[in-house]
């Protein structure tokens, strides 16, 4: 599964060292222009983001904003620091990993090898797999309504909302397509578009159900991207 990483740095030595370390792990590197980097943080989703805190103008501010951006608030963040910024400062602002300049190739390889699991999990968490799947919605009043889900991710699903929809969804039940693995989890409404479609967020997914869902998603994501 190819992953996407945005690298925000003006330092050619940073790019020279980081690119081969990431590409060896099937991480696609995107190098935007300096003027477009900030906008990409706010508008596009990435599995990982590298921010050169001391090289970019307001690099620390970009790291801080990353954790507030709807698109990338949970992306794996790599802070590159050099003298002006300490590792402690970077971690306090939300960095998952910190690289100190000058970056040695062996340190870059170790860092991204350690991060690949987190990045893969982040991809599964937000990646939506299209489905046409029956689902039972259970409301706080005890009423059960049959509906259909149109996509599925680790964190929830999009589904057709019943005509007599109430916002008090408490649980959903479904069977993963092509398997005998049933899932029942607490849930809540995440969004509704007013035309009969909505997003359901999973809450407290049981461990065995989470394992089944993660395996199912990983298989189908690889098929979609293959």
mmCIF file of C-alpha atoms in Angstrom:
data_model
loop_
_atom_site.group_PDB
_atom_site.id
_atom_site.type_symbol
_atom_site.label_atom_id
_atom_site.label_comp_id
_atom_site.label_asym_id
_atom_site.label_seq_id
_atom_site.Cartn_x
_atom_site.Cartn_y
_atom_site.Cartn_z
ATOM 1 C CA UNK A 1 0.000 0.000 0.000
ATOM 2 C CA UNK A 2 1.625 3.240 -1.138
ATOM 3 C CA UNK A 3 1.510 6.042 1.404
ATOM 4 C CA UNK A 4 1.631 9.797 0.786
ATOM 5 C CA UNK A 5 3.948 12.174 2.642
ATOM 6 C CA UNK A 6 4.168 15.938 2.235
ATOM 7 C CA UNK A 7 7.678 17.334 2.788
ATOM 8 C CA UNK A 8 7.863 21.023 3.673
ATOM 9 C CA UNK A 9 11.491 22.145 3.571
ATOM 10 C CA UNK A 10 13.700 24.537 1.592
ATOM 11 C CA UNK A 11 16.827 22.606 2.542
ATOM 12 C CA UNK A 12 18.018 20.392 -0.358
ATOM 13 C CA UNK A 13 20.058 18.241 2.039
ATOM 14 C CA UNK A 14 16.882 17.330 3.943
ATOM 15 C CA UNK A 15 15.160 16.227 0.743
ATOM 16 C CA UNK A 16 18.263 14.383 -0.493
ATOM 17 C CA UNK A 17 18.391 12.249 2.673
ATOM 18 C CA UNK A 18 14.685 11.762 3.341
ATOM 19 C CA UNK A 19 13.444 10.908 -0.140
ATOM 20 C CA UNK A 20 15.314 7.572 -0.593
ATOM 21 C CA UNK A 21 14.485 6.518 2.970
ATOM 22 C CA UNK A 22 10.771 7.033 2.310
ATOM 23 C CA UNK A 23 10.665 5.665 -1.221
ATOM 24 C CA UNK A 24 12.304 2.438 -0.026
ATOM 25 C CA UNK A 25 9.210 1.968 2.176
ATOM 26 C CA UNK A 26 6.752 2.778 -0.671
ATOM 27 C CA UNK A 27 6.074 6.263 0.710
ATOM 28 C CA UNK A 28 5.362 8.709 -2.093
ATOM 29 C CA UNK A 29 7.054 12.079 -1.499
ATOM 30 C CA UNK A 30 5.327 15.325 -2.458
ATOM 31 C CA UNK A 31 7.468 18.471 -2.589
ATOM 32 C CA UNK A 32 5.256 21.542 -3.025
ATOM 33 C CA UNK A 33 6.383 25.065 -3.730
ATOM 34 C CA UNK A 34 7.010 27.107 -0.613
ATOM 35 C CA UNK A 35 3.923 29.223 -1.270
ATOM 36 C CA UNK A 36 1.576 26.254 -1.678
ATOM 37 C CA UNK A 37 2.687 24.187 1.326
ATOM 38 C CA UNK A 38 0.495 25.917 3.873
ATOM 39 C CA UNK A 39 -2.582 25.629 1.661
ATOM 40 C CA UNK A 40 -1.982 21.912 1.096
ATOM 41 C CA UNK A 41 -1.936 21.344 4.845
ATOM 42 C CA UNK A 42 -5.456 22.737 5.024
ATOM 43 C CA UNK A 43 -6.946 21.224 1.895
ATOM 44 C CA UNK A 44 -5.438 17.787 1.185
ATOM 45 C CA UNK A 45 -5.050 14.644 3.264
ATOM 46 C CA UNK A 46 -1.618 13.041 3.798
ATOM 47 C CA UNK A 47 -0.535 9.974 5.759
ATOM 48 C CA UNK A 48 2.574 11.793 6.940
ATOM 49 C CA UNK A 49 3.877 15.366 6.944
ATOM 50 C CA UNK A 50 7.485 16.537 7.368
ATOM 51 C CA UNK A 51 7.939 20.128 8.554
ATOM 52 C CA UNK A 52 11.371 21.754 8.658
ATOM 53 C CA UNK A 53 10.698 23.865 11.743
ATOM 54 C CA UNK A 54 13.833 26.031 11.607
ATOM 55 C CA UNK A 55 14.215 26.362 7.847
ATOM 56 C CA UNK A 56 10.701 27.429 6.868
ATOM 57 C CA UNK A 57 9.287 30.803 7.766
ATOM 58 C CA UNK A 58 6.965 30.148 10.728
ATOM 59 C CA UNK A 59 7.731 26.426 10.592
ATOM 60 C CA UNK A 60 6.702 26.004 14.222
ATOM 61 C CA UNK A 61 3.447 27.773 13.463
ATOM 62 C CA UNK A 62 2.791 25.308 10.640
ATOM 63 C CA UNK A 63 3.376 22.388 13.005
ATOM 64 C CA UNK A 64 0.962 23.949 15.485
ATOM 65 C CA UNK A 65 -1.672 24.542 12.792
ATOM 66 C CA UNK A 66 -1.314 20.984 11.532
ATOM 67 C CA UNK A 67 -3.003 19.635 14.654
ATOM 68 C CA UNK A 68 -5.917 22.028 14.137
ATOM 69 C CA UNK A 69 -6.410 21.352 10.426
ATOM 70 C CA UNK A 70 -9.466 19.175 9.683
ATOM 71 C CA UNK A 71 -7.693 17.339 6.859
ATOM 72 C CA UNK A 72 -4.478 16.429 8.687
ATOM 73 C CA UNK A 73 -4.985 16.767 12.424
ATOM 74 C CA UNK A 74 -4.291 13.039 12.913
ATOM 75 C CA UNK A 75 -1.577 12.630 10.261
ATOM 76 C CA UNK A 76 1.833 11.384 11.413
ATOM 77 C CA UNK A 77 3.995 14.494 11.892
ATOM 78 C CA UNK A 78 7.787 14.608 11.512
ATOM 79 C CA UNK A 79 9.574 17.710 12.778
ATOM 80 C CA UNK A 80 13.045 18.577 11.474
ATOM 81 C CA UNK A 81 14.897 20.800 13.947
ATOM 82 C CA UNK A 82 18.258 22.567 14.056
ATOM 83 C CA UNK A 83 19.440 24.698 16.999
ATOM 84 C CA UNK A 84 16.537 27.171 17.165
ATOM 85 C CA UNK A 85 13.917 24.530 18.037
ATOM 86 C CA UNK A 86 14.360 21.766 20.589
ATOM 87 C CA UNK A 87 12.957 18.260 20.301
ATOM 88 C CA UNK A 88 10.863 18.937 23.403
ATOM 89 C CA UNK A 89 9.263 21.986 21.769
ATOM 90 C CA UNK A 90 8.447 19.979 18.650
ATOM 91 C CA UNK A 91 6.892 17.117 20.621
ATOM 92 C CA UNK A 92 4.840 19.589 22.691
ATOM 93 C CA UNK A 93 3.435 21.044 19.452
ATOM 94 C CA UNK A 94 2.275 17.638 18.262
ATOM 95 C CA UNK A 95 5.201 16.030 16.414
ATOM 96 C CA UNK A 96 5.221 12.230 16.484
ATOM 97 C CA UNK A 97 8.891 12.028 15.428
ATOM 98 C CA UNK A 98 11.777 14.502 15.517
ATOM 99 C CA UNK A 99 14.835 14.506 13.248
ATOM 100 C CA UNK A 100 17.876 16.609 14.140
ATOM 101 C CA UNK A 101 19.986 18.274 11.445
ATOM 102 C CA UNK A 102 22.277 17.245 9.922
ATOM 103 C CA UNK A 103 20.177 14.148 9.223
ATOM 104 C CA UNK A 104 22.161 10.966 8.635
ATOM 105 C CA UNK A 105 20.675 8.425 6.190
ATOM 106 C CA UNK A 106 20.697 5.690 8.845
ATOM 107 C CA UNK A 107 18.688 7.898 11.224
ATOM 108 C CA UNK A 108 16.173 8.743 8.493
ATOM 109 C CA UNK A 109 15.743 5.053 7.671
ATOM 110 C CA UNK A 110 15.191 4.162 11.334
ATOM 111 C CA UNK A 111 12.712 6.982 11.810
ATOM 112 C CA UNK A 112 10.491 6.098 8.862
ATOM 113 C CA UNK A 113 10.723 2.370 9.547
ATOM 114 C CA UNK A 114 9.420 3.092 13.044
ATOM 115 C CA UNK A 115 6.673 5.323 11.655
ATOM 116 C CA UNK A 116 5.396 3.083 8.864
ATOM 117 C CA UNK A 117 2.949 1.245 11.126
ATOM 118 C CA UNK A 118 1.381 4.502 12.332
ATOM 119 C CA UNK A 119 1.119 5.820 8.782
ATOM 120 C CA UNK A 120 -0.504 2.615 7.552
ATOM 121 C CA UNK A 121 -3.006 2.737 10.391
ATOM 122 C CA UNK A 122 -3.792 6.365 9.557
ATOM 123 C CA UNK A 123 -4.443 5.346 5.935
ATOM 124 C CA UNK A 124 -6.854 2.607 7.065
ATOM 125 C CA UNK A 125 -8.566 4.960 9.470
ATOM 126 C CA UNK A 126 -9.664 7.493 6.877
ATOM 127 C CA UNK A 127 -9.694 5.451 3.643
ATOM 128 C CA UNK A 128 -13.272 4.717 2.556
ATOM 129 C CA UNK A 129 -13.933 1.405 0.795
ATOM 130 C CA UNK A 130 -17.084 1.492 -1.384
ATOM 131 C CA UNK A 131 -19.670 -1.114 -0.322
ATOM 132 C CA UNK A 132 -23.311 -2.000 -0.827
ATOM 133 C CA UNK A 133 -23.906 -3.590 2.530
ATOM 134 C CA UNK A 134 -26.996 -4.153 4.700
ATOM 135 C CA UNK A 135 -26.782 -2.561 8.125
ATOM 136 C CA UNK A 136 -29.120 -2.481 11.111
ATOM 137 C CA UNK A 137 -29.376 0.811 13.008
ATOM 138 C CA UNK A 138 -30.499 0.675 16.624
ATOM 139 C CA UNK A 139 -31.899 3.833 18.223
ATOM 140 C CA UNK A 140 -32.061 4.905 21.845
ATOM 141 C CA UNK A 141 -35.806 4.212 21.874
ATOM 142 C CA UNK A 142 -35.012 0.566 21.064
ATOM 143 C CA UNK A 143 -36.280 0.760 17.487
ATOM 144 C CA UNK A 144 -34.287 -1.181 14.866
ATOM 145 C CA UNK A 145 -34.221 -0.044 11.240
ATOM 146 C CA UNK A 146 -32.705 -1.843 8.247
ATOM 147 C CA UNK A 147 -30.661 0.321 5.871
ATOM 148 C CA UNK A 148 -27.657 0.087 3.535
ATOM 149 C CA UNK A 149 -24.103 1.356 3.909
ATOM 150 C CA UNK A 150 -22.346 2.824 0.875
ATOM 151 C CA UNK A 151 -18.775 3.007 2.190
ATOM 152 C CA UNK A 152 -16.838 1.664 5.162
ATOM 153 C CA UNK A 153 -13.717 2.739 7.048
ATOM 154 C CA UNK A 154 -12.047 1.900 10.331
ATOM 155 C CA UNK A 155 -13.841 4.791 12.021
ATOM 156 C CA UNK A 156 -17.315 4.565 10.554
ATOM 157 C CA UNK A 157 -19.503 4.352 7.467
ATOM 158 C CA UNK A 158 -21.696 6.351 5.139
ATOM 159 C CA UNK A 159 -25.236 5.035 4.930
ATOM 160 C CA UNK A 160 -28.731 5.738 3.720
ATOM 161 C CA UNK A 161 -30.701 7.206 6.594
ATOM 162 C CA UNK A 162 -34.217 5.876 7.214
ATOM 163 C CA UNK A 163 -37.149 8.158 6.393
ATOM 164 C CA UNK A 164 -38.128 8.368 10.078
ATOM 165 C CA UNK A 165 -34.555 9.025 11.072
ATOM 166 C CA UNK A 166 -33.824 10.122 14.607
ATOM 167 C CA UNK A 167 -30.437 11.510 15.580
ATOM 168 C CA UNK A 168 -30.299 9.186 18.607
ATOM 169 C CA UNK A 169 -28.468 6.294 16.956
ATOM 170 C CA UNK A 170 -26.962 4.078 19.655
ATOM 171 C CA UNK A 171 -25.631 1.016 17.798
ATOM 172 C CA UNK A 172 -25.090 -0.464 14.350
ATOM 173 C CA UNK A 173 -24.885 -4.118 13.314
ATOM 174 C CA UNK A 174 -23.506 -5.503 10.043
ATOM 175 C CA UNK A 175 -21.584 -8.400 8.514
ATOM 176 C CA UNK A 176 -18.387 -7.640 6.609
ATOM 177 C CA UNK A 177 -19.025 -8.367 2.901
ATOM 178 C CA UNK A 178 -17.702 -11.706 1.727
ATOM 179 C CA UNK A 179 -17.197 -13.000 5.290
ATOM 180 C CA UNK A 180 -19.118 -14.447 8.220
ATOM 181 C CA UNK A 181 -17.653 -11.827 10.569
ATOM 182 C CA UNK A 182 -20.424 -9.806 12.184
ATOM 183 C CA UNK A 183 -19.814 -6.460 13.869
ATOM 184 C CA UNK A 184 -21.924 -4.727 16.495
ATOM 185 C CA UNK A 185 -20.727 -1.462 17.971
ATOM 186 C CA UNK A 186 -21.938 1.640 19.702
ATOM 187 C CA UNK A 187 -22.285 4.477 17.211
ATOM 188 C CA UNK A 188 -23.437 8.045 16.711
ATOM 189 C CA UNK A 189 -24.413 10.336 13.871
ATOM 190 C CA UNK A 190 -21.391 12.208 12.506
ATOM 191 C CA UNK A 191 -23.100 14.141 9.689
ATOM 192 C CA UNK A 192 -26.235 14.244 7.567
ATOM 193 C CA UNK A 193 -26.612 15.968 4.201
ATOM 194 C CA UNK A 194 -30.383 16.446 4.231
ATOM 195 C CA UNK A 195 -30.970 14.181 1.235
ATOM 196 C CA UNK A 196 -31.217 10.885 3.048
ATOM 197 C CA UNK A 197 -27.505 10.160 3.465
ATOM 198 C CA UNK A 198 -25.369 10.423 6.563
ATOM 199 C CA UNK A 199 -22.143 9.420 8.266
ATOM 200 C CA UNK A 200 -22.065 7.050 11.224
ATOM 201 C CA UNK A 201 -19.109 7.165 13.632
ATOM 202 C CA UNK A 202 -18.113 3.965 15.441
ATOM 203 C CA UNK A 203 -17.671 4.169 19.224
ATOM 204 C CA UNK A 204 -15.941 1.552 21.394
ATOM 205 C CA UNK A 205 -15.543 -1.041 18.654
ATOM 206 C CA UNK A 206 -14.932 -4.429 20.366
ATOM 207 C CA UNK A 207 -11.384 -5.725 19.942
ATOM 208 C CA UNK A 208 -12.302 -8.823 17.937
ATOM 209 C CA UNK A 209 -14.511 -6.734 15.640
ATOM 210 C CA UNK A 210 -11.716 -4.182 15.215
ATOM 211 C CA UNK A 211 -9.285 -6.924 14.197
ATOM 212 C CA UNK A 212 -11.758 -8.343 11.651
ATOM 213 C CA UNK A 213 -12.430 -4.862 10.251
ATOM 214 C CA UNK A 214 -8.733 -3.935 10.019
ATOM 215 C CA UNK A 215 -7.907 -7.128 8.109
ATOM 216 C CA UNK A 216 -10.894 -6.677 5.784
ATOM 217 C CA UNK A 217 -10.017 -3.043 5.069
ATOM 218 C CA UNK A 218 -6.330 -3.768 4.455
ATOM 219 C CA UNK A 219 -7.212 -6.448 1.896
ATOM 220 C CA UNK A 220 -9.702 -4.244 0.060
ATOM 221 C CA UNK A 221 -7.528 -1.111 0.126
ATOM 222 C CA UNK A 222 -4.689 -3.076 -1.466
ATOM 223 C CA UNK A 223 -7.072 -4.360 -4.146
ATOM 224 C CA UNK A 224 -8.352 -0.871 -4.896
ATOM 225 C CA UNK A 225 -4.838 0.538 -5.141
ATOM 226 C CA UNK A 226 -3.386 -2.429 -6.994
#
